[in-house]
Structure formats: structure tokens, C-alpha cells
mmCIF file of C-alpha atoms and ligand atoms in Angstrom:
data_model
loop_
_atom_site.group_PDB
_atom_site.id
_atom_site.type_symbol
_atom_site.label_atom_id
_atom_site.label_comp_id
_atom_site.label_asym_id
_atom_site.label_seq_id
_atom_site.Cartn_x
_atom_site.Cartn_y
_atom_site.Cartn_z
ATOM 1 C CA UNK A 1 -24.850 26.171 1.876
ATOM 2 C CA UNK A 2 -25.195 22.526 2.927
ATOM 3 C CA UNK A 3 -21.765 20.869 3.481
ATOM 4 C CA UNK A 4 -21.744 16.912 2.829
ATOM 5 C CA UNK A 5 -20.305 15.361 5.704
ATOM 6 C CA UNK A 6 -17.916 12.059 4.798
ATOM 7 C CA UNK A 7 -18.019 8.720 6.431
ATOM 8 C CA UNK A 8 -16.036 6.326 5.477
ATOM 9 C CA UNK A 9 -15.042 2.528 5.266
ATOM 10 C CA UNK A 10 -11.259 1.231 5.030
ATOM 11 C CA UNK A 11 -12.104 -2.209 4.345
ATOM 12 C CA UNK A 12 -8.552 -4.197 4.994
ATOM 13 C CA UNK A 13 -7.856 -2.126 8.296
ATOM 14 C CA UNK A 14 -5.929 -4.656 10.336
ATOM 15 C CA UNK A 15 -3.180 -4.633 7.529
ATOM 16 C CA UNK A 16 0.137 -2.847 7.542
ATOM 17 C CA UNK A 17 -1.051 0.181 6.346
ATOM 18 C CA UNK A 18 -4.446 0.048 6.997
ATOM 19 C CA UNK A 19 -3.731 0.000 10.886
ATOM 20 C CA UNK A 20 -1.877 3.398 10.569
ATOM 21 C CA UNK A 21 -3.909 4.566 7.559
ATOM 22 C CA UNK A 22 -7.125 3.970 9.519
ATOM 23 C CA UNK A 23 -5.525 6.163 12.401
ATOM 24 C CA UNK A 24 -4.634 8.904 10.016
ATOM 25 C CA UNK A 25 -8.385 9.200 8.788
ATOM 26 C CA UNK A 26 -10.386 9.492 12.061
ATOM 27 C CA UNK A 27 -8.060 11.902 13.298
ATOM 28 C CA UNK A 28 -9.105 14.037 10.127
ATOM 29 C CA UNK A 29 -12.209 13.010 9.854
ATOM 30 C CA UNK A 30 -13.274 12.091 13.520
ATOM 31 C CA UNK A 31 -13.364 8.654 15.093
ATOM 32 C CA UNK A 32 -17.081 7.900 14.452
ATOM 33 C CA UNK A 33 -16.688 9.088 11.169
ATOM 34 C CA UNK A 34 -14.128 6.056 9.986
ATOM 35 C CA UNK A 35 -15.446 2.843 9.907
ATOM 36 C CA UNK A 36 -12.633 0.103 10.273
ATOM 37 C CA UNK A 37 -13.618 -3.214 8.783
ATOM 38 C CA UNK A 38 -11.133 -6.422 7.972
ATOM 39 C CA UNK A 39 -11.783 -10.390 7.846
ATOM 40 C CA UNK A 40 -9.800 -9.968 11.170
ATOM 41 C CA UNK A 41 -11.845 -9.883 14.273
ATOM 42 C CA UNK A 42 -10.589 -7.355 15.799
ATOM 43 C CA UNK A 43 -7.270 -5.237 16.250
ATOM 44 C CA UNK A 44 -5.602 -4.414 19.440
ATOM 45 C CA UNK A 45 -4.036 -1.326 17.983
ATOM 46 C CA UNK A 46 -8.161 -0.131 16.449
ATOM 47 C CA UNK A 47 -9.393 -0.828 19.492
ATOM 48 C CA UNK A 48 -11.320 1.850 21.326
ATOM 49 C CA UNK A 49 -10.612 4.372 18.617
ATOM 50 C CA UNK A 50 -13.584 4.056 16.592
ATOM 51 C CA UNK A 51 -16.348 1.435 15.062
ATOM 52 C CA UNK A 52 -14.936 -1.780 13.951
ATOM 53 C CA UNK A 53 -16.652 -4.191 11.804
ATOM 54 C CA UNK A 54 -15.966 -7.991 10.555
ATOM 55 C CA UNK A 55 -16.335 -8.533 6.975
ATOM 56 C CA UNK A 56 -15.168 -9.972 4.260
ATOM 57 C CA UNK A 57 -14.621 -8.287 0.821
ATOM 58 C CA UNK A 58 -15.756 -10.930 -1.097
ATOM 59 C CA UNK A 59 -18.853 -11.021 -0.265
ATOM 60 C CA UNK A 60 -20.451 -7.983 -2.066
ATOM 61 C CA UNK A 61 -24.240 -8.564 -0.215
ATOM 62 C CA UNK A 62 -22.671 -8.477 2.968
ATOM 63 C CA UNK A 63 -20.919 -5.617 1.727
ATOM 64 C CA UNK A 64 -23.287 -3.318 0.445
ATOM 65 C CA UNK A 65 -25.293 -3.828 3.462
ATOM 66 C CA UNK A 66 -22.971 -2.447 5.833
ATOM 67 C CA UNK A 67 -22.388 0.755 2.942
ATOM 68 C CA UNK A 68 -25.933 1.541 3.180
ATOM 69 C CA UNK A 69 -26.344 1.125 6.933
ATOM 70 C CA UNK A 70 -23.598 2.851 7.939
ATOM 71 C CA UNK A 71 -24.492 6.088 5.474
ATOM 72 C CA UNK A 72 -20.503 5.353 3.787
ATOM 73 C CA UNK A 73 -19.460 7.915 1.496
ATOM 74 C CA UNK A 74 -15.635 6.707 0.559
ATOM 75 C CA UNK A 75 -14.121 3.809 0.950
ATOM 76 C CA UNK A 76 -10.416 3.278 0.938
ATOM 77 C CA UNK A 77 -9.902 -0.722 -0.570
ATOM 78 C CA UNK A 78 -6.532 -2.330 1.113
ATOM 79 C CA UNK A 79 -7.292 -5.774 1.621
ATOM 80 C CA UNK A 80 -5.314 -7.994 -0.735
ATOM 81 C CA UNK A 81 -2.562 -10.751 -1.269
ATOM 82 C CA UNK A 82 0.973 -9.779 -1.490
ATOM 83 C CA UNK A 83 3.589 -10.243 -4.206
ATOM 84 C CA UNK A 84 5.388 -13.597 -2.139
ATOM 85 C CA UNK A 85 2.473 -14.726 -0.604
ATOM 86 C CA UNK A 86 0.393 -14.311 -3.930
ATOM 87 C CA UNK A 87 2.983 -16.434 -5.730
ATOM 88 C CA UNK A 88 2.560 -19.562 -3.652
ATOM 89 C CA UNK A 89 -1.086 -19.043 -4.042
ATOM 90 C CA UNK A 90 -1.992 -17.704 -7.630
ATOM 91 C CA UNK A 91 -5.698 -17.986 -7.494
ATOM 92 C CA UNK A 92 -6.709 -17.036 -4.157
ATOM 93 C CA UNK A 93 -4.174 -13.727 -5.348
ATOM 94 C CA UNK A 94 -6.082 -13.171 -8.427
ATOM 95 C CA UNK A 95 -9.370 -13.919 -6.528
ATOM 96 C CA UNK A 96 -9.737 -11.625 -4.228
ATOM 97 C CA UNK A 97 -7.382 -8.939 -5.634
ATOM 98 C CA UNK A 98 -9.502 -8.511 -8.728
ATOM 99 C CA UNK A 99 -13.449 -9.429 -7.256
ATOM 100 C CA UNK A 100 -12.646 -7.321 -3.779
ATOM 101 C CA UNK A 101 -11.706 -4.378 -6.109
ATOM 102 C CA UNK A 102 -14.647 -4.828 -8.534
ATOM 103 C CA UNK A 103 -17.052 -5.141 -5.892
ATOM 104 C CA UNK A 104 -16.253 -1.995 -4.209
ATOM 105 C CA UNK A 105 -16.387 -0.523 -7.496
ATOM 106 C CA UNK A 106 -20.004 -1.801 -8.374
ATOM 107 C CA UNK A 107 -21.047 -0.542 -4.919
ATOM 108 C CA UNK A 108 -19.522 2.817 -5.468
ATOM 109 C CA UNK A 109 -21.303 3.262 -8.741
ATOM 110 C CA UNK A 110 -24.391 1.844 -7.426
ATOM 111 C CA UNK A 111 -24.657 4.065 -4.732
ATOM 112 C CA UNK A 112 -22.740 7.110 -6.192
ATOM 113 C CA UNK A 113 -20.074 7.097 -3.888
ATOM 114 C CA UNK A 114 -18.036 10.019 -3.521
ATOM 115 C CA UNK A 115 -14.508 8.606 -3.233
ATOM 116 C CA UNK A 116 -12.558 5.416 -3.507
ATOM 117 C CA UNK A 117 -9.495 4.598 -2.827
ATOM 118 C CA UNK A 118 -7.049 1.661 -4.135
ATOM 119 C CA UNK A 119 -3.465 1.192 -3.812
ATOM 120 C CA UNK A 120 -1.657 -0.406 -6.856
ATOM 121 C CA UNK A 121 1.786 -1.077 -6.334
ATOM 122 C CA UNK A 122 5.475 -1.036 -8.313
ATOM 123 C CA UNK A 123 4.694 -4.501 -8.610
ATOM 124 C CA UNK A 124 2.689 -3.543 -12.092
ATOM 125 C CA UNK A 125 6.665 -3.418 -13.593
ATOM 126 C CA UNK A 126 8.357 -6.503 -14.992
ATOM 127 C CA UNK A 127 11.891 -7.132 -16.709
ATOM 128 C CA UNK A 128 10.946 -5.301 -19.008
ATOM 129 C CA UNK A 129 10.586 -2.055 -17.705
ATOM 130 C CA UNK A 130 13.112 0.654 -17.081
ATOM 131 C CA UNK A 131 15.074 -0.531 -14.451
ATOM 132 C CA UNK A 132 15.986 3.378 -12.935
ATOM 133 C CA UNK A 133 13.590 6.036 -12.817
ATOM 134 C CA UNK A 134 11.416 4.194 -13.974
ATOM 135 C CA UNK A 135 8.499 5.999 -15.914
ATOM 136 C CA UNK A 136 4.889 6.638 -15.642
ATOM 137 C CA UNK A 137 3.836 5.296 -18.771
ATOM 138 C CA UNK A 138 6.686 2.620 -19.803
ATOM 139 C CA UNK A 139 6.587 -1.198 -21.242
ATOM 140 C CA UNK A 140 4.682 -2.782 -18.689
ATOM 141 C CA UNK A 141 4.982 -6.628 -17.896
ATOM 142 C CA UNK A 142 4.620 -8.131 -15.144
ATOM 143 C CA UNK A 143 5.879 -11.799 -13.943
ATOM 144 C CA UNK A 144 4.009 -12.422 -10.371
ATOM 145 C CA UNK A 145 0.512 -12.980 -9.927
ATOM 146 C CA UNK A 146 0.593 -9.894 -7.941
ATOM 147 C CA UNK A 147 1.690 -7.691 -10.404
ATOM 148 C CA UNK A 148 -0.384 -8.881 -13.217
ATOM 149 C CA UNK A 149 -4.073 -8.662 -10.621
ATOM 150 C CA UNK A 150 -2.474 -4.605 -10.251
ATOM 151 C CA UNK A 151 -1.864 -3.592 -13.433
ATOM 152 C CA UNK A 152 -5.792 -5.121 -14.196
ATOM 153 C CA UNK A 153 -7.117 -3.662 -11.154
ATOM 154 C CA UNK A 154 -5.220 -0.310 -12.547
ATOM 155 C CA UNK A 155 -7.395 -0.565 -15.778
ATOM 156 C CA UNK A 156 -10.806 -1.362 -13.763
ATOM 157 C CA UNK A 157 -10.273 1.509 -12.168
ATOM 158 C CA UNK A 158 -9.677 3.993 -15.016
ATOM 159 C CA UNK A 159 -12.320 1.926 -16.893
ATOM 160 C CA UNK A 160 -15.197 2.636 -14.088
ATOM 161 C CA UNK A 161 -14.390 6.640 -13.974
ATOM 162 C CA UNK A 162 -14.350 6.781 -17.712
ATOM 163 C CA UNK A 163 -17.471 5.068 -17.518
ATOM 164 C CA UNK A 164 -19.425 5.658 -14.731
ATOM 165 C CA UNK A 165 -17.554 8.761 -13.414
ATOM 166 C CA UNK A 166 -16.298 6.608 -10.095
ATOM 167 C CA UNK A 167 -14.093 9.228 -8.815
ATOM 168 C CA UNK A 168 -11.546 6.409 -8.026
ATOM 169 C CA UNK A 169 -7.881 7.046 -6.984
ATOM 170 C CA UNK A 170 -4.478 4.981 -7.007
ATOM 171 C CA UNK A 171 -1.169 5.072 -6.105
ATOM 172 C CA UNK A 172 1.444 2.666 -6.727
ATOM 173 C CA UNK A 173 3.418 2.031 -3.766
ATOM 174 C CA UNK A 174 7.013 1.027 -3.120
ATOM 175 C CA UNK A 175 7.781 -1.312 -0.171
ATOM 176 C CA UNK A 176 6.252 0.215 2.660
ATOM 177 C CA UNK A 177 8.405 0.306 5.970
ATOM 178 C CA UNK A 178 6.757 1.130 9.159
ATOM 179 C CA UNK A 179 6.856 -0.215 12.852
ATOM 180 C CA UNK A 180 3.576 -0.118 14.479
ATOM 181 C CA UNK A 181 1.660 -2.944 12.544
ATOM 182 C CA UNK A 182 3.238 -6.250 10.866
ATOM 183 C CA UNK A 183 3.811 -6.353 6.982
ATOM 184 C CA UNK A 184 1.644 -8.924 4.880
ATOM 185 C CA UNK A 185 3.848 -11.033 3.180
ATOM 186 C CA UNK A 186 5.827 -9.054 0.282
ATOM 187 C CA UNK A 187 8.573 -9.091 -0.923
ATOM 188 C CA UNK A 188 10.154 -6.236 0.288
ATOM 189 C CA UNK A 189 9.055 -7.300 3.866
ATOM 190 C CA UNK A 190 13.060 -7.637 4.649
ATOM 191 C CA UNK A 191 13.516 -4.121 5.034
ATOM 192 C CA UNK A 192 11.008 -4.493 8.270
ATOM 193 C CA UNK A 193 12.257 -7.677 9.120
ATOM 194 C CA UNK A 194 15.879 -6.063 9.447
ATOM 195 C CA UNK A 195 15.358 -3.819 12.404
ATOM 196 C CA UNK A 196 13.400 -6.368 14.639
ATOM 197 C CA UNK A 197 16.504 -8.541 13.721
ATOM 198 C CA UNK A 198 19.052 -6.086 14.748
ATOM 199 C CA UNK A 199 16.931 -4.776 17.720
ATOM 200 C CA UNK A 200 16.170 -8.227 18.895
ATOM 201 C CA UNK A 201 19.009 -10.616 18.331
ATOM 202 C CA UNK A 202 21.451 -8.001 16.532
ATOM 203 C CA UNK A 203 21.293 -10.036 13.345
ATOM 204 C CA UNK A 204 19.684 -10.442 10.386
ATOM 205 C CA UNK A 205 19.840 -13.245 7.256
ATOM 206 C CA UNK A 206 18.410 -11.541 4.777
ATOM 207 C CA UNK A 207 15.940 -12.978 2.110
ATOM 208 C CA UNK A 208 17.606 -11.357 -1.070
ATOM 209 C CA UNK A 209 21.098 -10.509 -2.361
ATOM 210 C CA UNK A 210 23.086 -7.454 -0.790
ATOM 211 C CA UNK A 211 23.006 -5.498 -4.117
ATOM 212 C CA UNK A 212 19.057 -5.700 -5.144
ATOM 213 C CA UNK A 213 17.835 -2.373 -5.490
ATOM 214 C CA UNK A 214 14.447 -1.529 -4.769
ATOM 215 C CA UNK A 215 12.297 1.223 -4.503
ATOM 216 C CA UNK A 216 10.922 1.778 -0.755
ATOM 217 C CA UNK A 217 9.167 4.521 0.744
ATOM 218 C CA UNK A 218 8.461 5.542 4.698
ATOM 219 C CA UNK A 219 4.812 4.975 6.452
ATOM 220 C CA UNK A 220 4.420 8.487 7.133
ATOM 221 C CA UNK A 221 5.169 9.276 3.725
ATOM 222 C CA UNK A 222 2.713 6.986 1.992
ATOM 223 C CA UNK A 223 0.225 8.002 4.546
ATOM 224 C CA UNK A 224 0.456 11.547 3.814
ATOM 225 C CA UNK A 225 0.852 10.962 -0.125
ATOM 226 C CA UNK A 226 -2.730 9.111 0.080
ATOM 227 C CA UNK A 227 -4.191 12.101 1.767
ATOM 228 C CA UNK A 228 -2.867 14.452 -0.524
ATOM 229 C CA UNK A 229 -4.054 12.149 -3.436
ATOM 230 C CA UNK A 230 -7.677 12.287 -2.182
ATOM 231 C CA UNK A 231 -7.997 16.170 -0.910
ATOM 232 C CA UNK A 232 -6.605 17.109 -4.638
ATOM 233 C CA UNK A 233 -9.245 18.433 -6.932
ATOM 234 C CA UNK A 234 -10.554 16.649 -9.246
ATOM 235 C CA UNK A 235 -9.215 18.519 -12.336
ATOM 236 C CA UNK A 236 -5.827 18.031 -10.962
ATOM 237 C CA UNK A 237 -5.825 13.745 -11.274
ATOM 238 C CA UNK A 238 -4.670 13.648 -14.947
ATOM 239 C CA UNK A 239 -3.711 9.491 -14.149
ATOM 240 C CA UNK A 240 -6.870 7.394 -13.618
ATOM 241 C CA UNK A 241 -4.636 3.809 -13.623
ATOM 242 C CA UNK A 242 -2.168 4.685 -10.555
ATOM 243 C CA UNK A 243 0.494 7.045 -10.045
ATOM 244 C CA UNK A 244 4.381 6.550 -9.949
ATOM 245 C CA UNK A 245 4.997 7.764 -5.952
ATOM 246 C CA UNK A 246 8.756 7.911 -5.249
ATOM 247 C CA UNK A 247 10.397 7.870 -1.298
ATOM 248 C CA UNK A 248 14.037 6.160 -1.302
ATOM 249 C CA UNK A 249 15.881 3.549 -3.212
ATOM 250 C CA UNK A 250 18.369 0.998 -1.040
ATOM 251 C CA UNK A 251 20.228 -2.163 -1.523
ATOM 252 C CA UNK A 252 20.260 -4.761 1.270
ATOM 253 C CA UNK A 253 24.015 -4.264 2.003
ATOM 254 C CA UNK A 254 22.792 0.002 2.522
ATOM 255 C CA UNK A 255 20.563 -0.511 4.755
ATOM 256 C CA UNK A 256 21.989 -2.848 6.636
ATOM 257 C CA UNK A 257 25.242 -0.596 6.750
ATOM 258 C CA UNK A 258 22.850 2.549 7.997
ATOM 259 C CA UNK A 259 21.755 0.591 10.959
ATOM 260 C CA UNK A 260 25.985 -0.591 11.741
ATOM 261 C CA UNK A 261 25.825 3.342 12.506
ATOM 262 C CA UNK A 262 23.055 2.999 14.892
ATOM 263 C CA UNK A 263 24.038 -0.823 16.261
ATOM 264 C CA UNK A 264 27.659 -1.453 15.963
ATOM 265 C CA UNK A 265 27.329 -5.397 17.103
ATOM 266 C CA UNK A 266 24.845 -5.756 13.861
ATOM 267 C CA UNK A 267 25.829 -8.381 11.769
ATOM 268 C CA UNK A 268 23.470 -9.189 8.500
ATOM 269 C CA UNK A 269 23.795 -12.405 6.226
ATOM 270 C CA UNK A 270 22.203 -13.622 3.130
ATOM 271 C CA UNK A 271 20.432 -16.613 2.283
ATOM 272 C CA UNK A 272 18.208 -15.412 -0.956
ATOM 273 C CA UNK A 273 15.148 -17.385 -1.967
ATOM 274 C CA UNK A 274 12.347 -17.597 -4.177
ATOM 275 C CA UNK A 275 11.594 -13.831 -3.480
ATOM 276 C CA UNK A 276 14.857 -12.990 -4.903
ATOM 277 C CA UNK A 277 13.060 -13.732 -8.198
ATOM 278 C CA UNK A 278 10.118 -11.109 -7.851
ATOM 279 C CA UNK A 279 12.967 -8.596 -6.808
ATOM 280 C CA UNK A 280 15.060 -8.662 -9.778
ATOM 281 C CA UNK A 281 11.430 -8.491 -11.916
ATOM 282 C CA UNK A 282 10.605 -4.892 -10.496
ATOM 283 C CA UNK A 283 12.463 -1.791 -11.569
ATOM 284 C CA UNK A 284 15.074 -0.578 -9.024
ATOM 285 C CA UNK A 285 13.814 3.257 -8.938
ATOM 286 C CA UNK A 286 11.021 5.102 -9.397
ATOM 287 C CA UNK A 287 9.888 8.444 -11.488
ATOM 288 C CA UNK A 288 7.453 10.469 -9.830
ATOM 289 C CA UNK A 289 7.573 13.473 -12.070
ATOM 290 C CA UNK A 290 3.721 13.340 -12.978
ATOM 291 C CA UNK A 291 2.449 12.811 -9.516
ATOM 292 C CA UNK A 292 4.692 16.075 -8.556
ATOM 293 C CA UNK A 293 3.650 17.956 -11.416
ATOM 294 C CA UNK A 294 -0.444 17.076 -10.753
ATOM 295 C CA UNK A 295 -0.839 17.462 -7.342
ATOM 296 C CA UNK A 296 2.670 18.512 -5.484
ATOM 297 C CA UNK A 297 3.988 15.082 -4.586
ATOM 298 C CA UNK A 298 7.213 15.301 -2.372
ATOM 299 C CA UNK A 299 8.840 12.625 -0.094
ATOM 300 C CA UNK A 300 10.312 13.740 3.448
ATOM 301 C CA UNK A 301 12.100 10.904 4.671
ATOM 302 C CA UNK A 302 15.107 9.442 3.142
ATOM 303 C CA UNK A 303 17.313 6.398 4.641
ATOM 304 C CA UNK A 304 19.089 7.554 7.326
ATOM 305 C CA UNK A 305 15.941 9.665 8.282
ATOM 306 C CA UNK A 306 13.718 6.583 8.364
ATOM 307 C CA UNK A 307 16.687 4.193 9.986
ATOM 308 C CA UNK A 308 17.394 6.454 12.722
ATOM 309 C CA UNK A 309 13.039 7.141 13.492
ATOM 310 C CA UNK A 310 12.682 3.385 12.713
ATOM 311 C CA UNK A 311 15.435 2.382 15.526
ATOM 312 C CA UNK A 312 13.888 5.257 17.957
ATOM 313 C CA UNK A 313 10.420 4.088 18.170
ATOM 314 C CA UNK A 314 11.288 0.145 17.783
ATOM 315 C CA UNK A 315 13.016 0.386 21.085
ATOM 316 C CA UNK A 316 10.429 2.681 22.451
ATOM 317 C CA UNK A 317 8.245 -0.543 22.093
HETATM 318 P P1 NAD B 401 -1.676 -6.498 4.550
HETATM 319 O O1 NAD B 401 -1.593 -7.891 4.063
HETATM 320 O O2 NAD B 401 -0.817 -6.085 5.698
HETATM 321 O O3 NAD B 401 -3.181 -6.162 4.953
HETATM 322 C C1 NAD B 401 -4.279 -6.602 4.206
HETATM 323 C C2 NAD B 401 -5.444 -6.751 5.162
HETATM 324 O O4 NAD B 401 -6.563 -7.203 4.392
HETATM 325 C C3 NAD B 401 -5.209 -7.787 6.266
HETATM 326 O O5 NAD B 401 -5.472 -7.229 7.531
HETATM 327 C C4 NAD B 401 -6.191 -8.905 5.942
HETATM 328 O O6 NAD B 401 -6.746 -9.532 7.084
HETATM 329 C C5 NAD B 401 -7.262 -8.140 5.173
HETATM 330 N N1 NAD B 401 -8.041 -9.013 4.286
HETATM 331 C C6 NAD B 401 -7.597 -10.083 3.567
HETATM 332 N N2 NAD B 401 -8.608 -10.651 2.904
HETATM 333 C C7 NAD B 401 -9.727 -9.930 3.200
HETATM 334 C C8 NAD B 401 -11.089 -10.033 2.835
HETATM 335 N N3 NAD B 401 -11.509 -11.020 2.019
HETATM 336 N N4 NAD B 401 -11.953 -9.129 3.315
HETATM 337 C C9 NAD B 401 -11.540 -8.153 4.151
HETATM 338 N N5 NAD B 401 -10.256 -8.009 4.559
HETATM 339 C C10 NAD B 401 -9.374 -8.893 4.091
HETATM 340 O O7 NAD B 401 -1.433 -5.545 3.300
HETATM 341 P P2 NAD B 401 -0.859 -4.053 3.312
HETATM 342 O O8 NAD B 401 0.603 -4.140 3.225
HETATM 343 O O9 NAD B 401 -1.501 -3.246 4.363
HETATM 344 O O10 NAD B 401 -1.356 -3.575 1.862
HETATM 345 C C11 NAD B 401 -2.561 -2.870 1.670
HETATM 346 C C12 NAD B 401 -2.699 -2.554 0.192
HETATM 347 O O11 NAD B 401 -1.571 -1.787 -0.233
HETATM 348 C C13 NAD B 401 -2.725 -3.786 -0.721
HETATM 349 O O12 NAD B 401 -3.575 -3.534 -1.807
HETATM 350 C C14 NAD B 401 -1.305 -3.889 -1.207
HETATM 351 O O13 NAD B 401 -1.235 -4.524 -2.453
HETATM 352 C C15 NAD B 401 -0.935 -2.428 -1.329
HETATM 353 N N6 NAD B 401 0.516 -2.224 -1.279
HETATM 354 C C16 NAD B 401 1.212 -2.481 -0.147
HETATM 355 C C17 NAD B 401 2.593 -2.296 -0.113
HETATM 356 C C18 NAD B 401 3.404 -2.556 1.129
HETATM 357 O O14 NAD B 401 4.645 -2.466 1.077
HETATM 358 N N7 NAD B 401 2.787 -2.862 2.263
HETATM 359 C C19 NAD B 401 3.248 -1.835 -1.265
HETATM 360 C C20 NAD B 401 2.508 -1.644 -2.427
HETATM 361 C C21 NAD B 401 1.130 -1.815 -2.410
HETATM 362 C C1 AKB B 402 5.368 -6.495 -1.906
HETATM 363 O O1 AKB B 402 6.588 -6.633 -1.690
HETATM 364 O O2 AKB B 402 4.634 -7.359 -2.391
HETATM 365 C C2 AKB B 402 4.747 -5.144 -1.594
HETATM 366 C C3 AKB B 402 4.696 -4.310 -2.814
HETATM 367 C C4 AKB B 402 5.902 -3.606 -3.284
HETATM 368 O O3 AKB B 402 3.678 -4.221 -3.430
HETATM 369 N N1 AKB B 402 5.496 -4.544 -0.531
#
């Protein structure tokens, strides 16, 4: 029996999550095996871990070259423009969050890929939607740029595995917090901001209101969720947009009153500003019944778990 070996590209690599999720994959998969690529020259935390390539998304020649030179299998899509970022530039957002993700998705069918990942986010909710627990399938609206480029990117995706059989997978994520690489410029960025505040001048003024709820989830978690998502059989993915994943659910004021434990000098302050906006658009919780039920979705860390390993390897760095 001949067993298909996988090599594959994470093409936004230098990001947030691609730094970590990039880590997570060679050590599976073995270093030579993961090709890190990202518009970034290089990455001091990639380096001299595996191959690491320049390129740019956008260009799908470019692209599609470096697929069928480097023999690439899967590719896990991350590069893309934030929910604040996005809103102070709406067509760059829309831009390269909708042609990056059909141009991986062209290539994949073209070449008859084997996997693709994409990450949609809880950004696809608007006012509209539940605001706790929010559903699966629910009234969904979205007000930022960001959100609207997901929820269309969400249909792409279903559209090319209905299609073309793309075996193409999604999750939507809640604000990620994590400490080895910086965030991108979200909206929920404050709940990484708040630590380096605390650990480096113990304060923080904080971005949004002390009682806006929103749903957040630990690296580690959303690292191991997109792992489980792509081992699962195929029979088991019943959602071809993006699944609802679930970790925690904090205010401002409860976070910042979990790291008071830790640092009892903290002191936190709010100044809210146009991000306050997006906040109060996206639901405040998350149902994650159906991506339990498919493929055995469970979080691990809650917040004092992530404050206290947040605060632990901060200062270790
Ligand atoms: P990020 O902004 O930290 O990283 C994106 C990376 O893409 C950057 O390194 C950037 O240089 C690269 N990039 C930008 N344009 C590119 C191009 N044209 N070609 C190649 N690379 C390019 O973002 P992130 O937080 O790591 O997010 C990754 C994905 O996860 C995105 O799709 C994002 O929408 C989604 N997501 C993130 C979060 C979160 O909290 N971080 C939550 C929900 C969804
Ligand atoms: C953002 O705030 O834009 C991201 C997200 C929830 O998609 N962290």
C-alpha cells in the first residue's frame, strides 16, 4: 500500500497564528515538510525551522508556481486584513480577503489538492444575531468590511466543495490570545495588549468599555481545534461554510480583575474608540454544539487558566 506523503504551504505564516500554527505543523508533519510563506521577508521566530518563502497571495502565477515546485499538497490560507484595520481600509480588506481565498481555491481545484484550510471568524455575526450562545446557523449580518469578506469567503468555500469536491475546511475563530507572535490589528487585540501593559508599565487604557463581552479563545486551543478539524474524516464535516468553535467569554473589567490576582499594582482604564463599534456588532458568546457533536470539539483553557500561563511565559520573555 502506497501512503501519500503531505507537504504543505501556510501562506500568511509571519501572522499571529500562523507563527505558532506553522510550528505546530512541522512538528507533525516534519520541518521540510511545511513550507512557510508570507509577504514578510522573513521571521525571526521561522527561522532555522524549516523552508521559508516570500510571496504574495495575490498574485496567483507566482503562486501556483511555488505549489507545483514545491510538490504542495495542503495549504492552510491565513493571510488577511483584520476587523479594525479592515475598517479604515475597506477595499484593500475586501481585496485581498476575497481574491487571496479564491486563488488558493482555483489552485487547489486545479491541481487537486488534498486539503485547504481557511479560518473565518465570529466576525460573520452582526446586531442581528443572537447575542449569547450564539448559533450555528442564525440571522447573519454583518456591519464591518471584515465580517461581510468572511461570511462570502464562508460561501466560496462551501460553493468550491459542492462543486469541485475542494475538500476545504473552516473555523470561525474568537479573538485569539497568545504571546509568542504580535496580533494583526483586530479588534479584540486588547485582550493581548493587556498583559504587555500590566507586565510592562502595570497599566493598561483599554480600547473598549469594561462590560463588552466577547467571545475569546486560547492559542493552544485554536491550534489544536485546527488540527483536529483537518485529521477528522471526511464524512464527519457536516458544515462546509465554517464552524461555531467556542473557548471563553470575558468582559474587559474580568480580565483585567484576573490579572489584579496575579499583579496587585495593575491598574486598567478606558478610553473606547472606533473599535468599540465592531464590538458591540458581534455576539457576546458562542455555540459550539455542532462542531462537538461532528468531530469532538472541546476547549481546555478557560480565563484564569490562560491569565495565569499568559503571565508565566510573558515574563519568561
Ligand atoms: P495577522 O494579521 O497576524 O497575520 C496575517 C499575515 O498575513 C501577516 O503576517 C501578513 O504579513 C500576511 N499577509 C498579508 N497580506 C499578504 C499577502 N498579500 N500575501 C501573503 N501574506 C500576506 O492575522 P492572524 O491574526 O494570524 O489571522 C490569520 C487568519 O485567522 C485570518 O484569516 C484572520 O481573519 C483569522 N482570524 C484571526 C483571529 C485572531 O484573533 N487572530 C480571529 C478570527 C479569525
Ligand atoms: C478581530 O478582532 O478582528 C479578530 C477576529 C475576532 O476575527 N480577532
Amino acid at each position: 500500500m502506497s501512503v501519500v506523503k503531505d507537504k504543505i504551504l501556510v501562506i500568511g505564516a509571519s501572522g499571529q497564528i500562523g507563527v505558532e500554527l506553522t510550528l505546530a505543523l512541522r512538528k507533525r508533519y516534519g520541518n521540510l515538510n511545511v513550507v512557510a510563506s508570507d509577504l514578510r521577508e522573513e521571521n525571526p521566530l521561522l527561522k532555522g525551522s524549516g523552508p521559508y518563502v516570500s510571496l504574495d497571495v495575490m498574485n496567483k502565477e507566482m503562486l501556483h508556481v511555488q505549489v507545483i515546485r514545491q510538490n504542495i499538497t495542503q495549504i492552510y490560507l491565513l493571510a488577511a486584513i483584520l476587523s479594525a484595520t479592515g475598517e479604515k481600509n475597506p477595499n484593500l480588506a475586501w481585496h485581498l480577503n476575497m481574491q487571496g481565498l479564491l486563488n488558493v481555491l482555483d489552485i487547489a481545484r486545479e491541481e487537486k489538492l488534498h486539503k485547504i484550510y481557511w479560518p473565518s471568524s465570529i466576525a460573520v455575526f452582526g446586531p442581528t444575531s443572537p447575542k449569547q450562545h450564539c448559533p450555528q446557523q442564525t440571522i447573519i449580518e454583518p456591519s464591518t468590511v471584515y465580517g461581510i469578506s468572511k461570511y462570502a469567503g464562508e460561501f466560496w468555500c462551501k460553493y468550491y466543495h459542492n462543486r469541485y469536491g475542494v475538500d476545504v475546511r473552516s473555523l470561525r475563530y474568537p479573538g485569539l490570545i497568545s504571546y509568542k507572535s504580535e496580533p494583526g490589528g483586530g479588534t479584540t487585540d486588547y485582550a493581548i495588549e493587556i498583559f504587555n501593559g500590566a507586565l510592562e508599565d502595570k497599566k493598561y487604557r483599554c480600547f473598549l468599555k469594561e462590560d463588552t463581552f466577547l467571545p475569546m479563545m486560547y492559542m493552544p486551543d485554536a491550534i489544536r481545534a485546527t488540527l483536529e478539524l483537518m485529521d477528522a474524516p471526511a464524512d464527519k464535516i457536516s458544515v462546509r461554510t465554517s464552524y461555531n468553535i467556542s473557548g471563553m467569554s470575558f468582559s474587559p473589567k474580568e480580565i483585567g480583575a484576573e490579572i489584579l490576582k496575579l499583579i496587585p499594582d495593575f491598574k486598567l482604564s478606558y478610553a473606547p474608540d472606533y473599535r468599540q463599534a465592531i464590538a458591540d456588532s458581534w455576539p457576546q458568546s458562542i455555540d459550539d454544539t455542532v462542531a462537538s457533536g461532528d468531530w469532538g470539539w472541546k476547549p481546555q483553557y478557560n480565563l484564569p487558566k490562560m491569565t495565569a500561563d499568559m503571565i508565566e511565559n510573558l515574563s519568561n520573555n
